Amino acid sequence: GENVEQHPSTLSVQEGDSAVIKCTYSDSASNYFPWYKQELGKGPQLIIDIRSNVGEKKDQRIAVTLNKTAKHFSLHITETQPEDSAVYFCAASMSFGGSQGNLIFGKGTKLSVKP
Amino acid sequence: NAGVMQNPRHLVRRRGQEARLRCSPMKGHSHVYWYRQLPEEGLKFMVYLQKENIIDESGMPKERFSAEFPKEGPSILRIQQVVRGDSAAYFCASSPPQGAAKNIQYFGAGTRLSVL
């Protein structure tokens, strides 16, 4: 089955710097890759996603890139702010026809943004 | 526009008791997923349901765990005869049936189960 590896497990940056989190997946049939932000005591919140027919997607300070050949995708946060501090999870899933696959999550990256 | 609603938010049970976790999906969503999160870990898939049907339960333990999503009312995750190892946060997600937003899963705030 699918396996998702995520690195690093912890990341500390200064406010204003960029942060990059990387994930690899094992199943080439996966075609949907979301990123979630989880704050303490809360549920995961979708921040950006990308599908396998696209190589890059951007939303304000957040961007995601996908390399299907290498089977890896990355989250880029620019101009980090203290409120970006949280645990970030990457995930992968596959869907075909009318079926929607479950998400396979990485183990998470704890991002700390120091003011 | 209410999001995914889970209750209770916190649940304390003694070993051997039953735990019932409820999830009401977002309006218009007919797909429900349950995930379990242990401390300092990612979320692990348990079960995927549509109304009155279990689509995929490959992540759910074979014993003591069951899930349903009836025609009317919330989805229920039921854990019988709980043990300490069941202590975790249980998250429910829902997604719409079709269209551009298909696959996108929206999560509830979770139920934190503590087994004494």
Coordinates of N, CA and C in Angstrom, one line a residue:
Chain A
G1 N 0.8 -1.2 0.0 CA 0.0 0.0 0.0 C 0.9 1.3 0.0
E2 N 0.2 2.4 0.0 CA 0.9 3.7 -0.1 C 1.6 3.9 1.2
N3 N 2.8 4.6 1.1 CA 3.5 5.0 2.3 C 4.0 6.5 2.0
V4 N 3.8 7.3 3.0 CA 4.2 8.7 2.8 C 5.3 9.1 3.9
E5 N 6.4 9.5 3.5 CA 7.5 10.0 4.4 C 7.6 11.5 4.4
Q6 N 7.8 12.1 5.5 CA 7.8 13.5 5.6 C 9.0 14.0 6.4
H7 N 9.6 15.0 5.9 CA 10.8 15.6 6.6 C 10.9 17.1 6.4
P8 N 11.4 17.8 7.4 CA 11.9 17.3 8.7 C 10.8 17.1 9.7
S9 N 11.1 16.5 10.8 CA 10.0 16.3 11.8 C 9.8 17.6 12.6
T10 N 10.9 18.4 12.8 CA 10.8 19.7 13.4 C 11.5 20.7 12.6
L11 N 11.0 22.0 12.6 CA 11.6 23.0 11.8 C 11.5 24.3 12.5
S12 N 12.6 25.0 12.8 CA 12.5 26.3 13.5 C 13.1 27.4 12.6
V13 N 12.3 28.4 12.3 CA 12.8 29.5 11.5 C 12.5 30.9 12.1
Q14 N 13.2 31.9 11.7 CA 13.0 33.2 12.1 C 11.9 33.8 11.3
E15 N 11.1 34.7 12.0 CA 10.0 35.4 11.4 C 10.5 36.1 10.1
G16 N 9.8 35.9 9.0 CA 10.2 36.5 7.7 C 11.0 35.6 6.8
D17 N 11.6 34.5 7.4 CA 12.3 33.5 6.6 C 11.3 32.6 5.9
S18 N 11.8 31.8 5.0 CA 11.0 30.8 4.3 C 11.1 29.4 5.0
A19 N 10.1 28.6 4.9 CA 10.1 27.3 5.4 C 9.7 26.3 4.3
V20 N 10.4 25.2 4.2 CA 10.2 24.1 3.2 C 10.0 22.8 3.9
I21 N 8.9 22.1 3.6 CA 8.7 20.8 4.1 C 8.5 19.8 2.9
K22 N 9.2 18.7 3.0 CA 9.2 17.7 1.9 C 8.6 16.4 2.2
C23 N 7.9 15.8 1.2 CA 7.3 14.5 1.4 C 7.6 13.7 0.2
T24 N 7.7 12.4 0.4 CA 7.8 11.4 -0.7 C 6.7 10.4 -0.5
Y25 N 6.2 9.8 -1.7 CA 5.2 8.8 -1.6 C 5.6 7.6 -2.4
S26 N 5.0 6.5 -2.2 CA 5.5 5.3 -2.8 C 4.7 4.8 -4.0
D27 N 3.4 5.1 -4.0 CA 2.5 4.5 -5.0 C 2.3 5.5 -6.1
S28 N 2.7 5.1 -7.3 CA 2.6 6.0 -8.4 C 1.2 6.3 -8.9
A29 N 0.2 5.5 -8.3 CA -1.2 5.7 -8.7 C -1.8 6.8 -7.8
S30 N -1.2 7.3 -6.8 CA -1.7 8.4 -6.0 C -1.8 9.6 -6.9
N31 N -2.9 10.4 -6.8 CA -3.1 11.5 -7.7 C -3.6 12.7 -7.0
Y32 N -3.7 12.7 -5.7 CA -4.2 13.9 -5.0 C -3.3 14.1 -3.7
F33 N -2.8 15.3 -3.5 CA -1.8 15.6 -2.5 C -2.2 16.8 -1.7
P34 N -2.9 16.7 -0.6 CA -3.2 17.9 0.2 C -2.2 18.1 1.4
W35 N -2.2 19.3 1.8 CA -1.4 19.7 3.0 C -2.4 20.2 4.1
Y36 N -2.2 19.8 5.3 CA -3.0 20.2 6.4 C -2.2 20.9 7.5
K37 N -2.8 21.9 8.1 CA -2.2 22.6 9.3 C -3.0 22.2 10.5
Q38 N -2.3 21.7 11.6 CA -3.0 21.4 12.8 C -2.4 22.2 14.0
E39 N -3.3 23.0 14.6 CA -2.9 23.7 15.8 C -3.3 22.9 17.0
L40 N -2.7 23.2 18.1 CA -2.8 22.4 19.3 C -4.3 22.2 19.7
G41 N -4.7 21.0 19.9 CA -6.1 20.8 20.3 C -7.2 20.9 19.3
K42 N -6.7 21.1 18.0 CA -7.7 21.3 17.0 C -7.6 20.2 15.9
G43 N -8.6 20.2 15.0 CA -8.5 19.3 13.9 C -7.7 19.8 12.7
P44 N -7.2 19.0 11.8 CA -6.4 19.4 10.7 C -7.2 20.3 9.8
Q45 N -6.6 21.4 9.3 CA -7.2 22.3 8.4 C -6.5 22.3 7.1
L46 N -7.2 22.1 6.0 CA -6.6 22.1 4.7 C -6.1 23.5 4.3
I47 N -4.8 23.5 3.9 CA -4.3 24.8 3.5 C -4.0 24.9 2.0
I48 N -3.7 23.8 1.4 CA -3.5 23.8 0.0 C -3.4 22.4 -0.5
D49 N -3.8 22.2 -1.8 CA -3.7 20.8 -2.3 C -3.3 20.9 -3.8
I50 N -2.8 19.8 -4.3 CA -2.4 19.7 -5.7 C -2.8 18.3 -6.3
R51 N -3.2 18.3 -7.5 CA -3.5 17.1 -8.2 C -2.4 16.7 -9.2
S52 N -2.4 15.5 -9.6 CA -1.2 15.0 -10.3 C -1.1 15.5 -11.7
N53 N -2.1 16.3 -12.2 CA -1.9 16.8 -13.5 C -1.3 18.3 -13.5
V54 N -0.9 18.7 -12.3 CA -0.4 20.0 -12.1 C 1.0 19.9 -11.4
G55 N 2.0 20.7 -11.8 CA 3.3 20.7 -11.2 C 3.5 21.6 -10.0
E56 N 2.7 22.7 -10.0 CA 2.9 23.7 -9.0 C 1.6 24.5 -8.8
K57 N 1.4 24.9 -7.5 CA 0.2 25.7 -7.2 C 0.6 26.6 -6.1
K58 N 0.0 27.9 -6.2 CA 0.4 28.9 -5.2 C -0.8 29.6 -4.7
D59 N -0.8 29.9 -3.4 CA -1.9 30.7 -2.8 C -1.3 31.6 -1.8
Q60 N -1.1 32.8 -2.2 CA -0.5 33.9 -1.4 C 0.9 33.4 -0.9
R61 N 1.1 33.3 0.4 CA 2.5 32.9 0.9 C 2.8 31.4 0.8
I62 N 1.8 30.6 0.4 CA 2.0 29.2 0.4 C 2.0 28.6 -1.0
A63 N 2.9 27.7 -1.3 CA 3.0 27.1 -2.6 C 3.3 25.6 -2.4
V64 N 2.9 24.8 -3.3 CA 3.2 23.4 -3.3 C 3.7 23.0 -4.7
T65 N 4.7 22.2 -4.7 CA 5.3 21.6 -5.9 C 5.2 20.1 -5.9
L66 N 5.0 19.6 -7.1 CA 4.9 18.1 -7.2 C 5.8 17.6 -8.3
N67 N 6.6 16.6 -8.1 CA 7.4 15.9 -9.0 C 7.0 14.5 -9.1
K68 N 6.2 14.2 -10.1 CA 5.6 12.8 -10.3 C 6.6 11.8 -10.5
T69 N 7.7 12.2 -11.3 CA 8.7 11.2 -11.7 C 9.4 10.7 -10.4
A70 N 9.8 11.7 -9.6 CA 10.5 11.4 -8.4 C 9.6 11.0 -7.2
K71 N 8.3 11.2 -7.4 CA 7.3 10.9 -6.4 C 7.6 11.7 -5.1
H72 N 7.8 13.0 -5.3 CA 7.9 13.8 -4.1 C 7.2 15.1 -4.3
F73 N 6.7 15.7 -3.2 CA 6.0 17.0 -3.2 C 6.4 17.8 -2.0
S74 N 6.4 19.1 -2.2 CA 6.9 20.0 -1.1 C 6.0 21.2 -0.9
L75 N 6.0 21.6 0.4 CA 5.3 22.8 0.8 C 6.3 23.9 1.1
H76 N 6.0 25.1 0.5 CA 6.9 26.2 0.7 C 6.0 27.4 1.3
I77 N 6.5 27.9 2.5 CA 5.9 29.0 3.1 C 6.9 30.2 3.1
T78 N 6.5 31.3 2.5 CA 7.4 32.4 2.5 C 6.9 33.4 3.5
E79 N 7.9 34.3 3.8 CA 7.6 35.4 4.8 C 6.8 34.9 6.0
T80 N 7.4 33.9 6.7 CA 6.7 33.2 7.8 C 6.4 34.2 8.9
Q81 N 5.3 33.9 9.6 CA 4.8 34.7 10.7 C 4.6 33.8 11.9
P82 N 4.6 34.4 13.1 CA 4.4 33.5 14.3 C 3.2 32.7 14.3
E83 N 2.1 33.2 13.6 CA 0.9 32.4 13.6 C 1.0 31.2 12.6
D84 N 2.1 31.1 11.9 CA 2.3 29.9 11.0 C 2.7 28.8 11.9
S85 N 3.1 29.0 13.1 CA 3.6 27.9 14.0 C 2.5 26.9 14.2
A86 N 2.8 25.7 13.9 CA 1.8 24.6 14.0 C 2.4 23.3 13.5
V87 N 1.7 22.2 13.5 CA 2.2 21.0 12.9 C 1.5 20.9 11.5
Y88 N 2.4 20.6 10.5 CA 1.9 20.5 9.2 C 2.0 19.0 8.7
F89 N 1.0 18.6 8.1 CA 0.9 17.2 7.6 C 0.7 17.2 6.1
C90 N 1.5 16.3 5.4 CA 1.3 16.1 4.0 C 0.5 14.8 3.9
A91 N -0.2 14.6 2.8 CA -1.0 13.3 2.6 C -1.1 13.0 1.1
A92 N -1.4 11.8 0.9 CA -1.6 11.3 -0.5 C -2.8 10.4 -0.6
S93 N -3.5 10.5 -1.7 CA -4.6 9.5 -1.9 C -4.8 9.3 -3.4
M94 N -5.6 8.3 -3.8 CA -5.9 8.1 -5.1 C -7.4 8.0 -5.3
S95 N -7.9 8.5 -6.4 CA -9.3 8.3 -6.7 C -9.5 7.9 -8.1
F96 N -10.5 7.1 -8.4 CA -10.7 6.7 -9.8 C -12.2 6.4 -9.9
G97 N -12.7 6.9 -11.0 CA -14.2 6.7 -11.3 C -14.9 7.4 -10.2
G98 N -15.9 6.8 -9.6 CA -16.7 7.4 -8.5 C -16.1 7.2 -7.1
S99 N -15.0 6.5 -7.1 CA -14.5 6.1 -5.7 C -13.5 7.2 -5.2
Q100 N -13.6 7.5 -4.0 CA -12.7 8.5 -3.4 C -11.8 7.8 -2.3
G101 N -10.5 7.8 -2.5 CA -9.6 7.1 -1.6 C -9.4 7.8 -0.3
N102 N -9.0 7.0 0.7 CA -8.7 7.6 2.0 C -7.3 8.3 1.9
L103 N -7.0 9.2 2.9 CA -5.7 9.9 2.9 C -4.7 9.1 3.7
I104 N -3.5 9.0 3.1 CA -2.4 8.4 3.8 C -1.5 9.6 4.2
F105 N -1.3 9.8 5.5 CA -0.6 11.0 6.1 C 0.9 10.7 6.4
G106 N 1.7 11.7 6.2 CA 3.0 11.7 6.8 C 2.9 11.9 8.3
K107 N 4.1 11.8 9.0 CA 4.1 11.9 10.4 C 4.1 13.3 11.0
G108 N 4.2 14.3 10.1 CA 4.0 15.7 10.5 C 5.3 16.4 10.7
T109 N 5.3 17.7 10.6 CA 6.4 18.6 10.8 C 6.0 19.7 11.8
K110 N 6.7 19.8 12.9 CA 6.3 20.8 13.8 C 7.1 22.1 13.5
L111 N 6.4 23.1 13.0 CA 7.1 24.4 12.6 C 7.0 25.4 13.7
S112 N 8.1 26.0 14.1 CA 8.1 27.0 15.0 C 8.7 28.3 14.4
V113 N 8.0 29.4 14.4 CA 8.4 30.6 13.8 C 8.7 31.6 15.0
K114 N 10.0 32.0 15.1 CA 10.4 32.8 16.2 C 10.3 34.3 15.8
P115 N 9.7 35.1 16.7 CA 9.5 36.5 16.4 C 10.9 37.2 16.5
Chain B
N1 N -22.7 28.4 7.8 CA -22.3 27.1 7.1 C -21.5 26.3 8.1
A2 N -22.2 25.4 8.8 CA -21.5 24.6 9.8 C -20.5 23.7 9.2
G3 N -19.4 23.5 9.9 CA -18.4 22.5 9.4 C -18.7 21.2 9.9
V4 N -17.7 20.3 9.9 CA -17.9 18.9 10.4 C -18.0 19.0 11.9
M5 N -19.1 18.4 12.5 CA -19.3 18.5 13.9 C -19.1 17.2 14.5
Q6 N -18.2 17.2 15.6 CA -18.0 15.9 16.3 C -18.3 16.1 17.8
N7 N -18.9 15.1 18.3 CA -19.1 15.2 19.8 C -19.1 13.8 20.3
P8 N -18.7 13.6 21.6 CA -18.3 14.8 22.4 C -16.9 15.2 22.1
R9 N -16.4 16.3 22.6 CA -15.0 16.7 22.3 C -14.0 15.9 23.2
H10 N -14.5 15.6 24.4 CA -13.6 14.8 25.3 C -14.5 13.7 25.8
L11 N -13.9 12.5 25.9 CA -14.7 11.4 26.5 C -13.8 10.5 27.3
V12 N -14.2 10.3 28.5 CA -13.4 9.5 29.5 C -14.2 8.2 29.7
R13 N -13.5 7.1 29.6 CA -14.1 5.8 29.8 C -13.2 4.9 30.7
R14 N -13.7 4.0 31.4 CA -13.0 3.0 32.2 C -12.8 1.8 31.3
R15 N -11.7 1.1 31.5 CA -11.5 -0.1 30.8 C -12.7 -1.0 30.8
G16 N -13.1 -1.6 29.6 CA -14.2 -2.4 29.5 C -15.5 -1.8 29.2
Q17 N -15.6 -0.4 29.3 CA -16.8 0.3 28.9 C -16.8 0.5 27.4
E18 N -18.0 1.0 26.9 CA -18.1 1.3 25.5 C -18.0 2.8 25.2
A19 N -17.4 3.1 24.1 CA -17.3 4.5 23.7 C -18.0 4.7 22.4
R20 N -18.8 5.8 22.3 CA -19.6 6.1 21.1 C -19.2 7.5 20.7
L21 N -18.7 7.6 19.5 CA -18.2 8.9 19.0 C -19.1 9.3 17.8
R22 N -19.6 10.5 17.8 CA -20.5 10.9 16.7 C -19.9 12.0 15.8
C23 N -20.3 11.9 14.6 CA -19.8 12.9 13.5 C -21.0 13.2 12.6
S24 N -21.2 14.5 12.5 CA -22.2 15.1 11.5 C -21.4 15.7 10.4
P25 N -21.5 15.2 9.2 CA -20.7 15.8 8.1 C -21.2 17.2 7.7
M26 N -20.4 17.9 6.9 CA -20.9 19.2 6.4 C -22.1 19.0 5.5
K27 N -22.9 20.0 5.4 CA -24.1 20.0 4.7 C -23.8 19.6 3.2
G28 N -24.5 18.7 2.7 CA -24.3 18.3 1.3 C -23.3 17.2 1.1
H29 N -22.5 16.9 2.2 CA -21.5 15.8 2.1 C -22.1 14.5 2.4
S30 N -21.8 13.5 1.5 CA -22.3 12.2 1.8 C -21.2 11.1 2.0
H31 N -20.0 11.6 2.1 CA -18.8 10.7 2.4 C -18.2 11.1 3.7
V32 N -18.0 10.1 4.5 CA -17.4 10.3 5.9 C -16.3 9.3 6.1
Y33 N -15.2 9.9 6.7 CA -14.0 9.1 7.0 C -13.7 9.3 8.4
W34 N -13.2 8.2 9.0 CA -12.7 8.3 10.4 C -11.2 8.0 10.4
Y35 N -10.5 8.8 11.2 CA -9.1 8.6 11.4 C -8.7 8.6 12.9
R36 N -7.6 8.0 13.2 CA -7.2 8.0 14.6 C -5.8 8.6 14.7
Q37 N -5.6 9.4 15.7 CA -4.3 10.1 15.9 C -3.7 9.8 17.3
L38 N -2.6 9.1 17.3 CA -1.9 8.9 18.6 C -1.0 10.1 18.9
P39 N -0.6 10.4 20.1 CA 0.2 11.5 20.4 C 1.5 11.6 19.6
E40 N 1.8 12.7 19.1 CA 3.0 12.9 18.3 C 3.0 12.1 17.0
E41 N 1.9 11.7 16.5 CA 1.8 10.9 15.3 C 0.9 11.5 14.3
G42 N 1.0 11.0 13.1 CA 0.1 11.4 12.0 C -1.2 10.7 12.2
L43 N -2.2 11.1 11.3 CA -3.5 10.4 11.4 C -3.5 9.1 10.6
K44 N -4.1 8.1 11.1 CA -4.2 6.8 10.5 C -5.6 6.6 10.1
F45 N -5.8 6.2 8.8 CA -7.2 5.9 8.3 C -7.8 4.7 9.0
M46 N -9.1 4.8 9.3 CA -9.8 3.7 9.9 C -10.9 3.1 9.0
V47 N -11.8 4.0 8.6 CA -12.9 3.5 7.8 C -13.5 4.7 7.0
Y48 N -14.1 4.3 5.8 CA -14.7 5.2 4.9 C -16.2 4.8 4.7
L49 N -17.1 5.7 4.8 CA -18.5 5.3 4.7 C -19.2 6.3 3.8
Q50 N -20.2 5.8 3.1 CA -21.3 6.6 2.5 C -22.6 6.2 3.2
K51 N -23.6 7.0 2.9 CA -24.9 6.7 3.6 C -25.3 5.3 3.5
E52 N -25.4 4.6 4.7 CA -25.8 3.2 4.8 C -24.9 2.2 4.2
N53 N -23.7 2.6 3.8 CA -22.7 1.7 3.3 C -21.3 1.9 3.8
I54 N -20.6 0.8 4.2 CA -19.2 0.9 4.5 C -18.5 0.6 3.2
I55 N -17.6 1.6 2.8 CA -16.9 1.5 1.5 C -15.6 0.8 1.7
D56 N -14.9 1.2 2.8 CA -13.5 0.7 3.0 C -13.3 0.7 4.5
E57 N -13.1 -0.5 5.1 CA -12.8 -0.5 6.5 C -11.5 -1.2 6.8
S58 N -10.6 -1.1 5.8 CA -9.3 -1.8 5.9 C -8.4 -1.3 7.0
G59 N -8.7 -0.1 7.6 CA -7.8 0.5 8.6 C -8.4 0.2 10.0
M60 N -9.5 -0.4 10.1 CA -10.2 -0.6 11.4 C -9.9 -1.9 12.0
P61 N -9.5 -1.9 13.3 CA -9.3 -3.2 13.9 C -10.5 -4.2 13.8
K62 N -10.2 -5.4 13.6 CA -11.3 -6.4 13.3 C -12.2 -6.6 14.5
E63 N -11.7 -6.4 15.7 CA -12.5 -6.7 16.9 C -12.8 -5.4 17.7
R64 N -13.9 -5.3 18.3 CA -14.3 -4.2 19.2 C -14.7 -2.9 18.5
F65 N -14.3 -2.7 17.3 CA -14.5 -1.4 16.6 C -15.6 -1.7 15.5
S66 N -16.5 -0.7 15.4 CA -17.5 -0.7 14.3 C -17.9 0.7 14.0
A67 N -18.4 0.9 12.8 CA -18.8 2.2 12.3 C -20.1 2.1 11.5
E68 N -20.9 3.1 11.6 CA -22.1 3.2 10.7 C -22.4 4.6 10.3
F69 N -23.1 4.8 9.2 CA -23.5 6.1 8.8 C -25.0 5.9 8.3
P70 N -26.0 6.0 9.2 CA -27.3 5.7 8.8 C -27.9 6.7 7.8
K71 N -29.1 6.4 7.3 CA -29.7 7.2 6.3 C -30.1 8.6 7.0
E72 N -30.5 8.5 8.3 CA -30.7 9.7 9.0 C -29.8 9.8 10.2
G73 N -29.3 10.9 10.5 CA -28.5 11.1 11.7 C -27.0 11.0 11.4
P74 N -26.2 11.2 12.5 CA -24.7 11.3 12.3 C -24.1 9.9 12.1
S75 N -22.8 9.9 11.7 CA -22.0 8.7 11.6 C -21.6 8.4 13.1
I76 N -21.5 7.1 13.4 CA -21.1 6.7 14.7 C -19.9 5.8 14.6
L77 N -18.9 6.1 15.4 CA -17.8 5.1 15.6 C -17.9 4.5 17.0
R78 N -18.0 3.2 17.1 CA -18.3 2.6 18.3 C -17.1 1.7 18.7
I79 N -16.7 1.8 19.9 CA -15.6 1.0 20.4 C -16.1 0.3 21.7
Q80 N -16.1 -1.0 21.6 CA -16.6 -1.8 22.7 C -15.4 -2.3 23.6
Q81 N -15.7 -2.4 24.8 CA -14.7 -3.0 25.8 C -13.4 -2.3 25.6
V82 N -13.4 -1.0 25.8 CA -12.2 -0.2 25.6 C -11.0 -0.6 26.4
V83 N -9.8 -0.4 25.9 CA -8.6 -0.7 26.6 C -7.8 0.6 26.5
R84 N -6.7 0.6 27.4 CA -5.9 1.8 27.5 C -5.3 2.2 26.1
G85 N -5.0 1.2 25.3 CA -4.4 1.5 24.0 C -5.3 2.2 23.0
D86 N -6.6 2.3 23.4 CA -7.6 3.0 22.5 C -7.5 4.5 22.8
S87 N -6.8 4.9 23.8 CA -6.7 6.4 24.1 C -6.0 7.1 22.9
A88 N -6.7 8.0 22.4 CA -6.2 8.7 21.2 C -7.2 9.8 20.8
A89 N -6.9 10.6 19.8 CA -7.8 11.6 19.2 C -8.4 10.9 18.0
Y90 N -9.7 11.0 17.9 CA -10.4 10.4 16.7 C -11.0 11.5 15.9
F91 N -10.6 11.6 14.7 CA -11.1 12.6 13.8 C -12.0 12.1 12.7
C92 N -13.0 12.8 12.4 CA -13.9 12.5 11.3 C -13.7 13.6 10.3
A93 N -13.8 13.2 9.0 CA -13.7 14.1 7.9 C -14.9 13.8 6.9
S94 N -15.3 14.8 6.2 CA -16.3 14.6 5.2 C -15.9 15.2 3.9
S95 N -16.5 14.7 2.8 CA -16.2 15.2 1.5 C -17.4 15.2 0.6
P96 N -17.5 16.1 -0.4 CA -18.7 16.1 -1.2 C -18.7 14.9 -2.2
P97 N -19.8 14.6 -2.8 CA -19.9 13.4 -3.6 C -19.3 13.5 -5.0
Q98 N -19.2 14.7 -5.5 CA -18.8 14.9 -6.9 C -18.4 16.3 -7.2
G99 N -17.9 16.5 -8.4 CA -17.5 17.9 -8.7 C -16.1 18.2 -8.4
A100 N -15.7 19.4 -8.6 CA -14.3 19.8 -8.5 C -13.8 19.6 -7.1
A101 N -14.6 19.6 -6.1 CA -14.2 19.5 -4.7 C -14.1 18.0 -4.2
K102 N -14.4 17.1 -5.2 CA -14.3 15.7 -4.8 C -12.9 15.4 -4.3
N103 N -12.8 14.5 -3.3 CA -11.5 14.2 -2.7 C -11.2 15.1 -1.5
I104 N -11.6 16.4 -1.6 CA -11.2 17.3 -0.5 C -11.9 16.9 0.8
Q105 N -11.1 16.6 1.8 CA -11.7 16.1 3.1 C -11.6 17.3 4.1
Y106 N -12.7 17.6 4.7 CA -12.8 18.6 5.7 C -12.9 17.9 7.1
F107 N -12.1 18.3 8.0 CA -12.0 17.6 9.3 C -12.8 18.3 10.4
G108 N -13.3 17.5 11.3 CA -13.9 18.1 12.5 C -12.8 18.3 13.5
A109 N -13.2 18.8 14.7 CA -12.2 19.2 15.8 C -11.8 17.9 16.6
G110 N -12.4 16.8 16.3 CA -12.0 15.6 17.0 C -12.6 15.3 18.3
T111 N -12.6 14.0 18.7 CA -13.0 13.5 20.0 C -11.7 12.9 20.7
R112 N -11.4 13.4 21.8 CA -10.2 12.9 22.5 C -10.7 11.9 23.6
L113 N -10.4 10.7 23.3 CA -10.8 9.6 24.2 C -9.7 9.2 25.2
S114 N -10.0 9.2 26.4 CA -9.1 8.8 27.5 C -9.7 7.6 28.2
V115 N -8.9 6.5 28.2 CA -9.3 5.3 28.9 C -8.5 5.1 30.2
L116 N -9.3 5.1 31.3 CA -8.6 5.0 32.6 C -8.4 3.5 33.0

